[in-house]
XYZ file of C-alpha atoms in Angstrom:
453
model
C -0.955 -8.602 2.376
C -2.486 -5.943 4.645
C -1.945 -2.252 4.937
C -0.534 -2.862 8.450
C 2.408 -4.652 6.794
C 3.209 -1.586 4.700
C 5.285 1.476 5.708
C 3.599 3.684 8.303
C 1.739 6.611 6.765
C 1.944 10.225 7.829
C -1.421 10.952 6.202
C -4.582 9.807 8.033
C -6.389 9.273 4.747
C -7.217 5.635 3.942
C -5.044 4.548 1.000
C -6.730 3.381 -2.181
C -5.835 -0.078 -3.509
C -4.989 0.528 -7.142
C -1.564 -1.116 -6.653
C -3.255 -4.455 -6.033
C -5.260 -4.132 -9.242
C -2.027 -3.381 -11.121
C -0.416 -6.512 -9.668
C -3.524 -8.534 -10.600
C -3.321 -7.357 -14.216
C 0.394 -8.241 -14.383
C -0.279 -11.712 -12.970
C -3.098 -12.272 -15.467
C -0.930 -11.302 -18.438
C 1.771 -13.715 -17.247
C -0.784 -16.549 -17.110
C -2.322 -15.706 -20.485
C 1.110 -15.444 -22.114
C 2.193 -18.853 -20.834
C -1.026 -20.573 -21.905
C -0.468 -19.530 -25.512
C 3.352 -19.832 -25.371
C 3.293 -23.505 -24.348
C 0.160 -24.561 -26.231
C 2.154 -26.732 -28.670
C 3.875 -28.903 -26.020
C 1.066 -31.390 -25.250
C -0.009 -31.945 -28.910
C 3.652 -31.948 -30.072
C 3.465 -35.535 -31.372
C 0.202 -34.822 -33.240
C 1.780 -31.772 -34.875
C 4.849 -33.805 -35.827
C 2.723 -36.517 -37.450
C 0.461 -34.111 -39.347
C 3.339 -31.958 -40.617
C 5.698 -34.946 -41.058
C 8.597 -33.565 -39.011
C 11.140 -35.358 -36.789
C 11.715 -34.870 -33.073
C 14.911 -32.973 -33.823
C 12.924 -30.634 -36.090
C 10.285 -30.286 -33.364
C 13.099 -29.341 -31.003
C 14.032 -26.524 -33.388
C 10.374 -25.445 -33.487
C 10.251 -25.247 -29.691
C 13.634 -23.540 -29.676
C 12.719 -20.953 -32.350
C 10.468 -19.097 -29.931
C 13.272 -18.707 -27.413
C 15.852 -17.501 -29.928
C 13.705 -14.607 -31.093
C 12.396 -14.088 -27.548
C 15.940 -13.860 -26.170
C 17.338 -11.628 -28.909
C 14.352 -9.281 -28.622
C 14.708 -8.770 -24.852
C 17.026 -5.750 -24.949
C 15.144 -4.024 -27.827
C 11.814 -4.655 -26.096
C 13.262 -3.381 -22.799
C 14.240 -0.206 -24.660
C 10.720 0.056 -26.125
C 9.235 -0.344 -22.630
C 11.619 2.323 -21.293
C 10.698 4.812 -24.054
C 7.032 4.044 -24.741
C 6.010 3.091 -21.219
C 4.264 -0.072 -20.080
C 0.733 0.938 -21.056
C 1.352 1.285 -24.785
C 4.094 -1.337 -25.048
C 2.417 -4.191 -23.214
C -0.912 -3.623 -24.986
C 0.796 -3.843 -28.389
C 2.755 -6.946 -27.376
C -0.401 -8.749 -26.174
C -2.291 -8.088 -29.412
C 0.671 -9.226 -31.523
C 1.215 -12.525 -29.711
C -2.517 -13.257 -29.874
C -2.326 -12.891 -33.662
C 0.709 -15.223 -33.712
C -1.216 -17.803 -31.645
C -4.061 -17.816 -34.162
C -1.578 -18.100 -37.052
C -0.151 -21.262 -35.441
C -3.419 -23.008 -36.239
C -2.935 -22.199 -39.941
C 0.574 -23.597 -40.503
C 1.124 -26.165 -43.262
C 4.774 -27.130 -42.824
C 7.998 -27.003 -40.833
C 9.228 -23.672 -42.247
C 5.944 -21.898 -41.635
C 5.768 -23.247 -38.080
C 9.293 -21.967 -37.397
C 8.328 -18.537 -38.773
C 5.248 -18.256 -36.567
C 7.221 -19.252 -33.465
C 9.822 -16.582 -34.252
C 7.060 -13.951 -34.435
C 5.673 -15.335 -31.201
C 9.015 -14.842 -29.445
C 9.395 -11.254 -30.633
C 5.883 -10.347 -29.482
C 6.268 -11.829 -25.981
C 9.788 -10.519 -25.320
C 8.585 -7.290 -23.710
C 6.245 -8.799 -21.127
C 8.599 -9.105 -18.198
C 10.743 -6.001 -18.750
C 7.421 -4.117 -18.689
C 6.257 -5.984 -15.575
C 9.551 -5.426 -13.735
C 9.517 -1.721 -14.520
C 5.912 -1.479 -13.337
C 6.661 -3.319 -10.073
C 9.525 -0.888 -9.383
C 7.123 2.077 -9.786
C 3.930 0.711 -8.259
C 5.108 -1.294 -5.233
C 7.308 -0.450 -2.210
C 10.667 -2.207 -1.687
C 9.254 -4.394 1.082
C 6.706 -5.973 -1.268
C 8.767 -6.510 -4.424
C 9.655 -10.066 -3.431
C 6.009 -11.068 -3.054
C 5.104 -9.320 -6.311
C 7.908 -11.131 -8.145
C 6.848 -14.430 -6.599
C 3.231 -13.950 -7.636
C 4.297 -13.030 -11.157
C 6.342 -16.224 -11.403
C 3.495 -18.249 -9.909
C 1.025 -17.063 -12.497
C 3.427 -17.980 -15.295
C 3.224 -21.550 -14.058
C -0.517 -21.330 -13.404
C -0.873 -20.481 -17.075
C 1.429 -23.345 -18.097
C -0.278 -25.853 -15.791
C -3.802 -24.779 -16.758
C -2.839 -24.827 -20.411
C -1.279 -28.321 -20.226
C -4.237 -29.743 -18.284
C -7.007 -28.143 -20.352
C -5.340 -28.783 -23.708
C -4.878 -32.449 -22.769
C -8.617 -32.670 -21.990
C -9.642 -30.800 -25.130
C -7.512 -33.092 -27.311
C -8.782 -36.331 -25.746
C -12.377 -35.279 -25.079
C -14.213 -35.447 -21.745
C -17.597 -36.054 -20.127
C -20.022 -33.485 -18.716
C -23.165 -34.744 -17.016
C -22.959 -38.121 -18.744
C -22.473 -36.552 -22.169
C -19.233 -37.250 -24.013
C -17.580 -34.144 -25.447
C -15.459 -35.132 -28.464
C -11.823 -34.065 -28.693
C -10.818 -30.979 -30.656
C -8.109 -30.673 -33.250
C -4.892 -28.944 -32.187
C -5.580 -26.224 -34.757
C -8.923 -25.308 -33.155
C -7.229 -25.146 -29.765
C -4.734 -22.598 -31.104
C -7.584 -20.337 -32.222
C -9.153 -20.550 -28.743
C -5.850 -19.700 -27.058
C -5.638 -16.462 -29.067
C -8.754 -14.911 -27.487
C -7.663 -14.159 -23.870
C -4.715 -11.971 -24.922
C -6.914 -9.604 -26.926
C -9.454 -9.289 -24.094
C -6.685 -8.554 -21.589
C -5.124 -5.900 -23.860
C -8.404 -3.966 -24.145
C -8.972 -3.925 -20.366
C -5.351 -3.041 -19.600
C -5.082 -0.122 -22.014
C -8.336 1.402 -20.747
C -7.518 1.203 -17.023
C -3.725 1.246 -16.495
C -1.335 4.222 -16.254
C 2.475 4.027 -16.226
C 2.944 5.988 -13.013
C 0.732 5.898 -9.900
C 0.866 9.730 -9.808
C -1.038 9.798 -13.102
C -3.748 7.296 -12.117
C -7.039 8.799 -10.978
C -7.657 5.774 -8.742
C -4.584 6.525 -6.571
C -4.956 8.956 -3.669
C -2.173 10.723 -1.757
C -2.130 8.096 1.003
C -1.564 5.229 -1.420
C 1.129 7.165 -3.250
C 2.887 7.833 0.062
C 2.614 4.131 0.903
C 4.089 3.100 -2.455
C 7.001 5.504 -2.200
C 7.723 4.878 1.512
C 10.990 6.547 2.437
C 11.366 7.591 -1.190
C 8.241 9.783 -1.123
C 8.790 12.935 -3.176
C 7.559 16.478 -2.772
C 5.345 17.837 -5.589
C 8.349 19.772 -6.979
C 10.508 16.627 -6.973
C 7.716 14.634 -8.669
C 7.504 17.255 -11.422
C 11.272 17.196 -11.893
C 11.289 13.391 -12.021
C 8.493 13.323 -14.599
C 10.316 15.871 -16.781
C 13.443 13.721 -16.570
C 11.475 10.650 -17.639
C 10.000 12.485 -20.599
C 13.534 13.057 -21.912
C 14.481 9.382 -21.229
C 17.926 9.087 -19.675
C 20.252 6.995 -21.903
C 21.056 3.540 -20.565
C 24.741 3.283 -19.462
C 25.502 -0.013 -21.193
C 29.237 0.241 -20.510
C 28.588 -0.013 -16.756
C 26.071 -2.811 -17.193
C 28.176 -4.971 -19.509
C 31.316 -4.702 -17.336
C 29.533 -5.538 -14.058
C 30.506 -8.965 -12.643
C 27.256 -9.094 -10.642
C 25.302 -8.495 -13.841
C 27.038 -11.456 -15.457
C 26.218 -13.652 -12.456
C 22.574 -12.531 -12.574
C 22.536 -13.485 -16.253
C 24.319 -16.774 -15.545
C 21.850 -17.981 -12.925
C 18.996 -17.007 -15.219
C 20.583 -18.899 -18.137
C 20.693 -22.144 -16.165
C 17.360 -21.701 -14.359
C 15.481 -20.929 -17.576
C 17.112 -23.863 -19.382
C 16.075 -26.232 -16.593
C 12.553 -24.870 -16.211
C 11.768 -24.903 -19.917
C 12.165 -28.676 -20.119
C 8.903 -29.038 -18.176
C 7.101 -26.685 -20.554
C 8.323 -28.284 -23.779
C 9.646 -31.861 -23.796
C 8.367 -33.176 -20.449
C 5.099 -34.590 -21.871
C 7.119 -36.479 -24.510
C 9.526 -37.698 -21.797
C 6.558 -39.097 -19.860
C 5.098 -40.727 -22.964
C 8.341 -42.321 -24.165
C 10.420 -42.947 -21.018
C 7.576 -43.756 -18.626
C 4.924 -45.138 -20.985
C 2.251 -42.556 -20.107
C -0.706 -41.917 -22.450
C -1.208 -38.619 -24.303
C -4.091 -37.439 -22.092
C -2.357 -38.530 -18.864
C 0.873 -36.810 -19.874
C -0.982 -33.496 -19.998
C -2.339 -34.068 -16.470
C 1.019 -35.197 -15.055
C 2.830 -32.299 -16.739
C 0.588 -29.917 -14.820
C 1.741 -31.306 -11.437
C 5.345 -30.016 -11.389
C 4.101 -26.780 -12.938
C 1.648 -26.379 -10.061
C 4.339 -27.014 -7.435
C 6.388 -24.401 -9.294
C 3.458 -22.018 -8.714
C 3.489 -22.734 -4.978
C 7.274 -22.366 -4.857
C 7.166 -19.020 -6.645
C 4.532 -17.642 -4.294
C 6.260 -18.883 -1.144
C 9.590 -17.716 -2.541
C 8.242 -14.178 -2.703
C 6.904 -14.443 0.865
C 10.183 -15.889 2.174
C 12.327 -13.269 0.398
C 10.319 -10.423 1.947
C 10.188 -12.130 5.371
C 13.944 -12.764 5.511
C 14.632 -9.178 4.403
C 12.348 -7.867 7.152
C 13.928 -10.081 9.831
C 17.588 -9.658 8.880
C 17.697 -6.442 6.852
C 20.120 -8.314 4.579
C 19.674 -8.683 0.832
C 22.462 -11.278 0.914
C 20.387 -13.579 3.117
C 17.004 -12.803 1.548
C 18.052 -12.926 -2.120
C 21.267 -14.941 -2.315
C 20.827 -17.353 0.614
C 17.307 -18.438 -0.348
C 18.343 -18.912 -3.980
C 21.365 -21.119 -3.194
C 19.305 -23.459 -1.000
C 16.559 -23.594 -3.640
C 18.854 -24.417 -6.571
C 20.772 -27.120 -4.678
C 17.492 -28.670 -3.493
C 16.176 -28.674 -7.056
C 19.284 -30.387 -8.419
C 19.295 -33.058 -5.687
C 15.609 -34.001 -6.135
C 15.990 -34.179 -9.925
C 19.016 -36.459 -9.618
C 17.175 -38.741 -7.186
C 14.237 -39.021 -9.626
C 16.613 -40.470 -12.237
C 17.264 -43.515 -10.030
C 13.578 -44.120 -9.161
C 11.490 -46.438 -11.359
C 8.216 -46.275 -9.412
C 6.138 -43.596 -11.134
C 4.434 -42.020 -8.106
C 7.693 -41.499 -6.218
C 9.479 -40.252 -9.346
C 6.740 -37.683 -10.021
C 6.825 -36.625 -6.364
C 10.571 -35.990 -6.557
C 10.218 -34.109 -9.845
C 7.374 -32.025 -8.416
C 9.409 -31.197 -5.288
C 12.347 -30.222 -7.502
C 10.099 -27.782 -9.358
C 8.893 -26.400 -6.022
C 12.526 -25.522 -5.259
C 12.944 -24.099 -8.778
C 9.975 -21.811 -8.169
C 11.361 -20.802 -4.763
C 14.462 -19.445 -6.496
C 12.483 -17.609 -9.174
C 11.385 -14.750 -6.904
C 15.032 -14.247 -5.869
C 16.152 -13.799 -9.487
C 13.464 -11.279 -10.353
C 13.798 -9.319 -7.103
C 17.586 -8.993 -7.211
C 17.377 -7.777 -10.820
C 14.825 -5.106 -9.898
C 16.988 -4.083 -6.903
C 20.174 -3.784 -8.926
C 18.511 -2.077 -11.896
C 18.220 1.345 -10.253
C 16.548 3.740 -12.704
C 17.099 1.363 -15.632
C 15.072 -1.678 -14.563
C 13.483 -2.412 -17.967
C 16.692 -2.661 -20.063
C 18.608 -4.501 -17.295
C 15.734 -6.917 -16.821
C 15.672 -7.350 -20.591
C 19.373 -8.280 -20.606
C 18.870 -10.801 -17.794
C 15.833 -12.304 -19.483
C 17.624 -12.395 -22.845
C 20.410 -14.511 -21.364
C 17.905 -16.791 -19.670
C 16.062 -17.374 -22.868
C 19.236 -18.193 -24.745
C 19.449 -21.099 -22.312
C 15.793 -21.872 -22.918
C 16.441 -21.769 -26.673
C 19.375 -24.192 -26.522
C 17.779 -26.798 -24.276
C 14.892 -27.974 -26.527
C 17.365 -28.571 -29.366
C 19.732 -30.535 -27.124
C 16.884 -32.597 -25.681
C 15.413 -33.201 -29.154
C 18.753 -34.655 -30.297
C 18.957 -36.769 -27.110
C 15.441 -38.106 -27.677
C 16.145 -38.934 -31.310
C 19.118 -40.947 -30.005
C 16.841 -42.742 -27.512
C 18.370 -41.130 -24.397
C 15.089 -40.441 -22.642
C 16.118 -41.274 -19.065
C 19.480 -39.453 -19.204
C 17.786 -36.074 -19.556
C 17.214 -35.922 -15.773
C 20.971 -36.018 -15.129
C 21.346 -33.049 -17.481
C 18.617 -31.163 -15.572
C 20.300 -31.807 -12.202
C 23.624 -30.458 -13.478
C 21.930 -27.356 -14.843
C 20.398 -26.423 -11.474
C 23.666 -26.985 -9.585
C 25.340 -24.627 -12.070
C 22.702 -21.990 -11.229
C 23.556 -22.398 -7.531
C 27.241 -21.696 -8.285
C 26.321 -18.416 -10.022
C 24.300 -17.355 -6.970
C 27.275 -18.114 -4.699
C 29.408 -15.653 -6.697
C 26.774 -12.883 -6.925
C 26.814 -9.695 -4.842
C 23.132 -8.803 -4.218
C 23.826 -5.451 -2.516
C 23.526 -2.047 -4.162
C 22.796 -1.362 -7.810
C 24.923 -2.244 -10.821
C 25.871 1.441 -11.131
C 26.792 1.925 -7.456
C 28.958 -1.175 -7.705
C 30.940 0.351 -10.586
C 31.326 3.711 -8.777
C 32.591 1.997 -5.596
C 35.278 0.255 -7.645
């Protein structure tokens, strides 16, 4: 992204680049969060054996995170709205780092469930905070790219975590020297460190509004605001309004059909995506006969194509908006194509026995899944108006209810020996997401939609 791509400035002053540093910090926290969030997926079988729990119980363990994560979305969105991103996100990062370390101390099924519930509560505020920050720190024309990058770094964290944890468990060679494998408990302690480091850096440097950041000059502020640039008097009035925190109009949000369709597509997308971050290594081991170490490597492949899809999705969303001026084409059109492509590739993989071709199809399907991710985040930010954090929290809550249900369903299927059939379930889930996008109106905000009616 270059400054030439941004809105034309009236000021001749060269704009500072604090907005890019903000986006970098948001991307890093997404990656760090997903490393620790999915750290139990590769060693799942080792944890089961050591704690003597069944696959159905392990499904509940994986699901526990998403139940508390989902149910904490709206409260955490409210916290982000009232406290601001700087204080909220710092506290969340420290808390989930503590929960990651506690995972390495569990002694049984109940304790593991408890830690995962704490984990979900502590990570629930990440993306409401990020969405609110994107709405304040980036112009409309760059929100698609920002959303795509945020989604990409989630998968970078998942892919890096799956790959590195697989290596750390199995051991590896450096310069002819064999490095022995680590226990899964030691790995949990290591995964707790990055979150604390990030929290310290973020709290020291970040500010909730660009107007309050000493690294932002007038030219950058004008660039961020674009056509919405405010006079000093209007900025003061807006800041005073924020200090009093306008109540969220939940009646308008809960009765909006578009809001329900946003939540519906997120429910199905999150349910489909979470399979690759939880049960996919076990699917590879049991259905395809892949070793423990290799399953970690292969799990990283669809997660990496998801990264590419998320990034390109953000680029495509912004490009289509610039060329057509239509949110319907740039948000809705891209998402429908992406979800249908994802479902088709997943269904084809079910019928393929040859491993290389099957993994290629699965990886392409996750590319399409990532392509649709930027659409979901961007349309939610667009339709959130002045209440992005709580609306994003509601959308993410619904998505994570889907993510909470899927590991339990798949755990029951695996206990019944239905390893191959899971791909048919995934294909149906993504087609259902496409239907929600077909019914969604991406124009205007949720509140304008209600007033027009």
